[in-house]
Structure formats: structure tokens, C-alpha cells
PDB file of C-alpha atoms and ligand atoms in Angstrom:
ATOM      1  CA  UNK A  27      64.538  42.357-274.291  1.00 68.00           C
ATOM      2  CA  UNK A  28      67.791  41.180-275.855  1.00 86.00           C
ATOM      3  CA  UNK A  29      70.156  44.032-274.917  1.00 93.00           C
ATOM      4  CA  UNK A  30      72.201  43.818-271.750  1.00 95.00           C
ATOM      5  CA  UNK A  31      71.736  46.322-268.930  1.00 94.00           C
ATOM      6  CA  UNK A  32      74.138  49.270-269.199  1.00 94.00           C
ATOM      7  CA  UNK A  33      73.917  50.699-265.682  1.00 93.00           C
ATOM      8  CA  UNK A  34      75.589  47.809-263.890  1.00 97.00           C
ATOM      9  CA  UNK A  35      78.316  48.707-261.376  1.00 97.00           C
ATOM     10  CA  UNK A  36      81.932  48.294-262.453  1.00 97.00           C
ATOM     11  CA  UNK A  37      84.537  46.177-260.623  1.00 98.00           C
ATOM     12  CA  UNK A  38      85.995  49.064-258.616  1.00 97.00           C
ATOM     13  CA  UNK A  39      82.542  50.257-257.524  1.00 98.00           C
ATOM     14  CA  UNK A  40      81.663  46.703-256.547  1.00 98.00           C
ATOM     15  CA  UNK A  41      84.748  46.055-254.419  1.00 98.00           C
ATOM     16  CA  UNK A  42      84.995  49.460-252.756  1.00 98.00           C
ATOM     17  CA  UNK A  43      81.244  49.116-252.149  1.00 98.00           C
ATOM     18  CA  UNK A  44      81.829  45.791-250.386  1.00 98.00           C
ATOM     19  CA  UNK A  45      84.625  47.395-248.309  1.00 98.00           C
ATOM     20  CA  UNK A  46      82.274  50.225-247.321  1.00 98.00           C
ATOM     21  CA  UNK A  47      79.479  47.826-246.429  1.00 98.00           C
ATOM     22  CA  UNK A  48      81.930  45.831-244.339  1.00 98.00           C
ATOM     23  CA  UNK A  49      82.940  49.013-242.475  1.00 98.00           C
ATOM     24  CA  UNK A  50      79.310  49.374-241.398  1.00 98.00           C
ATOM     25  CA  UNK A  51      79.843  46.374-239.103  1.00 98.00           C
ATOM     26  CA  UNK A  52      82.447  48.265-237.072  1.00 98.00           C
ATOM     27  CA  UNK A  53      81.561  49.280-233.504  1.00 98.00           C
ATOM     28  CA  UNK A  54      84.263  51.981-233.422  1.00 98.00           C
ATOM     29  CA  UNK A  55      82.441  55.235-232.629  1.00 97.00           C
ATOM     30  CA  UNK A  56      85.103  57.349-234.350  1.00 97.00           C
ATOM     31  CA  UNK A  57      86.532  55.570-237.402  1.00 98.00           C
ATOM     32  CA  UNK A  58      84.932  52.648-239.219  1.00 98.00           C
ATOM     33  CA  UNK A  59      87.231  50.907-241.700  1.00 98.00           C
ATOM     34  CA  UNK A  60      86.391  48.151-244.188  1.00 98.00           C
ATOM     35  CA  UNK A  61      88.574  46.004-246.430  1.00 99.00           C
ATOM     36  CA  UNK A  62      87.921  43.603-249.287  1.00 99.00           C
ATOM     37  CA  UNK A  63      90.631  41.337-250.742  1.00 99.00           C
ATOM     38  CA  UNK A  64      90.221  40.413-254.390  1.00 98.00           C
ATOM     39  CA  UNK A  65      92.097  37.958-256.591  1.00 98.00           C
ATOM     40  CA  UNK A  66      93.821  38.965-259.808  1.00 97.00           C
ATOM     41  CA  UNK A  67      90.813  37.656-261.702  1.00 97.00           C
ATOM     42  CA  UNK A  68      88.316  39.667-259.640  1.00 97.00           C
ATOM     43  CA  UNK A  69      87.048  37.101-257.189  1.00 97.00           C
ATOM     44  CA  UNK A  70      86.389  38.246-253.629  1.00 98.00           C
ATOM     45  CA  UNK A  71      88.652  36.260-251.307  1.00 98.00           C
ATOM     46  CA  UNK A  72      88.049  37.914-247.957  1.00 98.00           C
ATOM     47  CA  UNK A  73      86.622  40.892-246.090  1.00 98.00           C
ATOM     48  CA  UNK A  74      87.220  42.581-242.771  1.00 98.00           C
ATOM     49  CA  UNK A  75      86.477  45.571-240.573  1.00 98.00           C
ATOM     50  CA  UNK A  76      88.089  47.029-237.470  1.00 98.00           C
ATOM     51  CA  UNK A  77      87.021  45.329-234.287  1.00 98.00           C
ATOM     52  CA  UNK A  78      88.191  43.532-231.180  1.00 98.00           C
ATOM     53  CA  UNK A  79      89.454  39.958-231.426  1.00 98.00           C
ATOM     54  CA  UNK A  80      87.041  37.081-230.983  1.00 97.00           C
ATOM     55  CA  UNK A  81      86.044  36.702-227.332  1.00 98.00           C
ATOM     56  CA  UNK A  82      86.876  40.310-226.473  1.00 98.00           C
ATOM     57  CA  UNK A  83      83.441  41.756-225.898  1.00 98.00           C
ATOM     58  CA  UNK A  84      82.507  45.160-227.318  1.00 97.00           C
ATOM     59  CA  UNK A  85      80.718  45.736-224.008  1.00 97.00           C
ATOM     60  CA  UNK A  86      83.761  44.999-221.815  1.00 97.00           C
ATOM     61  CA  UNK A  87      86.655  46.423-223.828  1.00 98.00           C
ATOM     62  CA  UNK A  88      87.020  50.185-224.279  1.00 97.00           C
ATOM     63  CA  UNK A  89      86.096  51.893-227.539  1.00 97.00           C
ATOM     64  CA  UNK A  90      87.307  55.325-226.373  1.00 96.00           C
ATOM     65  CA  UNK A  91      90.424  57.005-227.716  1.00 95.00           C
ATOM     66  CA  UNK A  92      90.782  59.875-225.278  1.00 90.00           C
ATOM     67  CA  UNK A  93      93.056  57.942-222.873  1.00 87.00           C
ATOM     68  CA  UNK A  94      95.505  56.861-225.572  1.00 87.00           C
ATOM     69  CA  UNK A  95      98.486  58.540-223.934  1.00 91.00           C
ATOM     70  CA  UNK A  96      97.484  58.858-220.286  1.00 94.00           C
ATOM     71  CA  UNK A  97      95.878  55.439-219.799  1.00 95.00           C
ATOM     72  CA  UNK A  98      96.450  53.282-222.891  1.00 96.00           C
ATOM     73  CA  UNK A  99      95.148  50.183-221.074  1.00 97.00           C
ATOM     74  CA  UNK A 100      91.694  51.789-221.169  1.00 96.00           C
ATOM     75  CA  UNK A 101      91.773  53.042-224.760  1.00 97.00           C
ATOM     76  CA  UNK A 102      90.910  51.101-227.927  1.00 97.00           C
ATOM     77  CA  UNK A 103      94.312  51.099-229.596  1.00 97.00           C
ATOM     78  CA  UNK A 104      95.863  48.133-227.800  1.00 97.00           C
ATOM     79  CA  UNK A 105      92.824  45.978-228.600  1.00 98.00           C
ATOM     80  CA  UNK A 106      91.306  46.840-231.987  1.00 98.00           C
ATOM     81  CA  UNK A 107      92.303  44.642-234.908  1.00 98.00           C
ATOM     82  CA  UNK A 108      92.512  46.649-238.098  1.00 98.00           C
ATOM     83  CA  UNK A 109      90.227  45.867-241.023  1.00 98.00           C
ATOM     84  CA  UNK A 110      93.101  44.927-243.322  1.00 98.00           C
ATOM     85  CA  UNK A 111      94.616  42.490-240.821  1.00 98.00           C
ATOM     86  CA  UNK A 112      91.192  40.994-240.131  1.00 98.00           C
ATOM     87  CA  UNK A 113      90.646  40.514-243.863  1.00 98.00           C
ATOM     88  CA  UNK A 114      94.035  38.780-244.179  1.00 98.00           C
ATOM     89  CA  UNK A 115      93.427  36.591-241.124  1.00 98.00           C
ATOM     90  CA  UNK A 116      89.857  35.784-242.183  1.00 97.00           C
ATOM     91  CA  UNK A 117      91.151  34.181-245.372  1.00 98.00           C
ATOM     92  CA  UNK A 118      91.447  30.431-244.938  1.00 94.00           C
ATOM     93  CA  UNK A 119      91.858  29.492-248.563  1.00 92.00           C
ATOM     94  CA  UNK A 120      95.651  29.431-248.882  1.00 90.00           C
ATOM     95  CA  UNK A 121      97.735  32.071-250.611  1.00 96.00           C
ATOM     96  CA  UNK A 122      96.894  35.741-251.143  1.00 98.00           C
ATOM     97  CA  UNK A 123      99.903  36.120-253.459  1.00 98.00           C
ATOM     98  CA  UNK A 124      99.207  38.632-256.234  1.00 98.00           C
ATOM     99  CA  UNK A 125      95.873  39.791-254.822  1.00 98.00           C
ATOM    100  CA  UNK A 126      94.514  43.344-254.385  1.00 98.00           C
ATOM    101  CA  UNK A 127      93.046  44.934-251.288  1.00 99.00           C
ATOM    102  CA  UNK A 128      90.317  47.574-251.395  1.00 99.00           C
ATOM    103  CA  UNK A 129      90.283  49.531-248.171  1.00 99.00           C
ATOM    104  CA  UNK A 130      88.389  52.606-246.991  1.00 98.00           C
ATOM    105  CA  UNK A 131      91.415  54.067-245.137  1.00 98.00           C
ATOM    106  CA  UNK A 132      95.096  53.971-246.063  1.00 98.00           C
ATOM    107  CA  UNK A 133      96.753  51.054-244.224  1.00 98.00           C
ATOM    108  CA  UNK A 134      98.951  51.808-241.205  1.00 98.00           C
ATOM    109  CA  UNK A 135     102.525  50.505-240.844  1.00 98.00           C
ATOM    110  CA  UNK A 136     101.436  47.334-239.042  1.00 98.00           C
ATOM    111  CA  UNK A 137      98.911  46.471-241.740  1.00 98.00           C
ATOM    112  CA  UNK A 138     101.488  47.338-244.417  1.00 99.00           C
ATOM    113  CA  UNK A 139     103.797  44.682-242.944  1.00 98.00           C
ATOM    114  CA  UNK A 140     101.014  42.100-243.064  1.00 98.00           C
ATOM    115  CA  UNK A 141     100.008  43.138-246.606  1.00 99.00           C
ATOM    116  CA  UNK A 142     103.592  42.842-247.849  1.00 98.00           C
ATOM    117  CA  UNK A 143     104.212  39.501-246.161  1.00 98.00           C
ATOM    118  CA  UNK A 144     100.907  38.086-247.406  1.00 98.00           C
ATOM    119  CA  UNK A 145     101.969  38.828-250.987  1.00 98.00           C
ATOM    120  CA  UNK A 146      99.215  41.375-251.680  1.00 98.00           C
ATOM    121  CA  UNK A 147     100.467  43.464-254.585  1.00 98.00           C
ATOM    122  CA  UNK A 148      97.987  46.351-254.954  1.00 98.00           C
ATOM    123  CA  UNK A 149      96.146  48.619-252.528  1.00 98.00           C
ATOM    124  CA  UNK A 150      93.166  50.683-253.624  1.00 98.00           C
ATOM    125  CA  UNK A 151      92.266  53.077-250.839  1.00 98.00           C
ATOM    126  CA  UNK A 152      89.493  55.577-250.423  1.00 98.00           C
ATOM    127  CA  UNK A 153      90.688  57.962-247.738  1.00 98.00           C
ATOM    128  CA  UNK A 154      94.122  58.955-246.426  1.00 98.00           C
ATOM    129  CA  UNK A 155      93.215  61.132-243.446  1.00 98.00           C
ATOM    130  CA  UNK A 156      96.323  60.181-241.450  1.00 98.00           C
ATOM    131  CA  UNK A 157      98.760  60.755-244.346  1.00 98.00           C
ATOM    132  CA  UNK A 158     101.052  62.956-242.264  1.00 98.00           C
ATOM    133  CA  UNK A 159     101.323  60.514-239.330  1.00 98.00           C
ATOM    134  CA  UNK A 160     104.598  58.596-238.818  1.00 98.00           C
ATOM    135  CA  UNK A 161     102.597  55.374-239.071  1.00 98.00           C
ATOM    136  CA  UNK A 162     101.283  56.072-242.569  1.00 98.00           C
ATOM    137  CA  UNK A 163     104.583  57.586-243.704  1.00 98.00           C
ATOM    138  CA  UNK A 164     106.399  54.460-242.510  1.00 98.00           C
ATOM    139  CA  UNK A 165     103.738  52.373-244.221  1.00 99.00           C
ATOM    140  CA  UNK A 166     104.395  54.053-247.576  1.00 99.00           C
ATOM    141  CA  UNK A 167     108.132  53.726-247.060  1.00 99.00           C
ATOM    142  CA  UNK A 168     107.789  49.958-246.669  1.00 99.00           C
ATOM    143  CA  UNK A 169     105.230  49.568-249.460  1.00 99.00           C
ATOM    144  CA  UNK A 170     107.473  51.502-251.847  1.00 98.00           C
ATOM    145  CA  UNK A 171     110.500  49.405-250.907  1.00 99.00           C
ATOM    146  CA  UNK A 172     108.533  46.186-251.301  1.00 98.00           C
ATOM    147  CA  UNK A 173     107.021  47.167-254.653  1.00 98.00           C
ATOM    148  CA  UNK A 174     103.402  47.167-253.489  1.00 98.00           C
ATOM    149  CA  UNK A 175     101.415  49.493-255.738  1.00 98.00           C
ATOM    150  CA  UNK A 176      98.842  51.774-254.171  1.00 98.00           C
ATOM    151  CA  UNK A 177      96.422  54.276-255.624  1.00 98.00           C
ATOM    152  CA  UNK A 178      93.425  56.283-254.516  1.00 98.00           C
ATOM    153  CA  UNK A 179      89.993  55.097-255.531  1.00 98.00           C
ATOM    154  CA  UNK A 180      88.481  57.570-257.971  1.00 98.00           C
ATOM    155  CA  UNK A 181      84.836  57.965-256.962  1.00 97.00           C
ATOM    156  CA  UNK A 182      82.375  57.514-259.781  1.00 96.00           C
ATOM    157  CA  UNK A 183      79.812  59.525-257.859  1.00 96.00           C
ATOM    158  CA  UNK A 184      77.256  56.802-258.362  1.00 96.00           C
ATOM    159  CA  UNK A 185      74.887  56.384-255.445  1.00 96.00           C
ATOM    160  CA  UNK A 186      74.287  52.735-254.689  1.00 95.00           C
ATOM    161  CA  UNK A 187      71.324  52.144-252.430  1.00 95.00           C
ATOM    162  CA  UNK A 188      70.247  48.873-250.956  1.00 94.00           C
ATOM    163  CA  UNK A 189      67.321  48.122-248.720  1.00 97.00           C
ATOM    164  CA  UNK A 190      67.775  45.195-246.424  1.00 96.00           C
TER     165      UNK A 190
HETATM  166  O1  5HU B 225      94.695  51.223-241.409  1.00 52.65           O
HETATM  167  C1  5HU B 225      93.882  51.289-240.485  1.00 52.65           C
HETATM  168  N1  5HU B 225      92.900  50.334-240.370  1.00 52.65           N
HETATM  169  C2  5HU B 225      92.011  50.317-239.345  1.00 52.65           C
HETATM  170  O2  5HU B 225      91.155  49.434-239.280  1.00 52.65           O
HETATM  171  N2  5HU B 225      92.093  51.322-238.401  1.00 52.65           N
HETATM  172  C3  5HU B 225      91.135  51.336-237.303  1.00 52.65           C
HETATM  173  C4  5HU B 225      91.735  51.171-235.932  1.00 52.65           C
HETATM  174  C5  5HU B 225      90.824  52.009-235.071  1.00 52.65           C
HETATM  175  O3  5HU B 225      89.691  51.210-234.676  1.00 52.65           O
HETATM  176  C6  5HU B 225      90.371  53.118-236.011  1.00 52.65           C
HETATM  177  C7  5HU B 225      91.176  54.396-235.913  1.00 52.65           C
HETATM  178  O4  5HU B 225      90.650  55.149-234.881  1.00 52.65           O
HETATM  179  P1  5HU B 225      90.860  56.725-234.751  1.00 52.65           P
HETATM  180  O5  5HU B 225      90.642  57.318-236.141  1.00 52.65           O
HETATM  181  O6  5HU B 225      89.808  57.130-233.772  1.00 52.65           O
HETATM  182  O7  5HU B 225      92.273  56.929-234.246  1.00 52.65           O
HETATM  183  O8  5HU B 225      90.506  52.609-237.314  1.00 52.65           O
HETATM  184  C8  5HU B 225      93.034  52.296-238.477  1.00 52.65           C
HETATM  185  C9  5HU B 225      93.928  52.330-239.483  1.00 52.65           C
HETATM  186  C10 5HU B 225      94.958  53.409-239.511  1.00 52.65           C
HETATM  187  O9  5HU B 225      95.323  53.834-240.756  1.00 52.65           O
HETATM  188 ZN1   ZN B 226      96.439  49.038-239.701  1.00 52.65          ZN
END
């Protein structure tokens, strides 16, 4: 057998696949988000998913969203760290300047600030279900101003199965 395999996954499938696998670690009952930061030469630098900060137990802190407005202290929003921020903070190797981030949901305004300031230059996102929210609109406003490129992942339709 001297020919190479032809059905290997491409870079985009690989990195969005890693982001999706990372999202599977999330304890959020409603929205699981995963992120994978990749260098310009396609090396994985970091990964993250949405979760509570270290030491903040998933058993003690609230994962509900229904009290967001009436009782925000007992809803998840004040506590959950977004996947993109976790991926940025998880990186201990130095600079993320010029890197790309693959993420399963379009980054919010807070993550956009962190992405811009970290020097990440490209966002490849899978879903944009909150596109009409002020948060995502503000995010795009900042990303556009800062020259961060973003585009939607184009699904290949390939099913990648792994048994663990
Ligand atoms: O960019 C994001 N990254 C991210 O990790 N998240 C997380 C925070 C919450 O745990 C969850 C959103 O919850 P919900 O869809 O129920 O409002 O997703 C939410 C966003 C918003 O775009
Ligand atoms: Zn965010």
C-alpha cells in the first residue's frame, strides 16, 4: 500500500470538530459552547467550553436561566465563563497574536473584547443564534472596527464518529 489515504479530515473539520468535542464538557443544560484556538500554521494552542470558574461547584452554583431578570444572583449568567474566554485564559504559552479561533457559537461582546485584545485575527463560527441581540451586534461592531475577520463554518456534511 503506497498511496496515501484520501478520506482524512481537513483542517477546518479537525478544528471545528475539536471545538464541538470541547462543548460536550459543558454542564450548561441549555447551550453548550466550545472553542479551539489555532496558530497561523495550524497548531492547536488552546481549547475551552462554557463553565463556572475553578472552585465554583456545578452542584452549588445555579445553571438555570429563568431568573435572569427577576433574580440574577440565582441564574447562571453572572457566573458562567464563556468558552472563548476560557480558551484564551487556558493558554499559558505566551502570545495569541495572529491566531484563529474556531467556536460553535458567535462570540458575545465580552468575548469579542478579549479576542481583540488577545490579538486573535480570525473567528470561524458555527452558529449565530443570537445574531439579533445587542450583545452580538455590539460584538460585530467592535470586531469590524478592530479588523478581526469572521466567517461562518461551511459544514462538509461529513459524519465523524468516535468511540471512547
Ligand atoms: O459567546 C458565547 N459563548 C459562550 O460560552 N456562551 C455560553 C454562556 C452560557 O453558559 C450559554 C448561553 O446560555 P443561553 O443560550 O441559555 O442564554 O452559552 C454564550 C455566548 C453568547 O454568544
Ligand atoms: Zn462570550
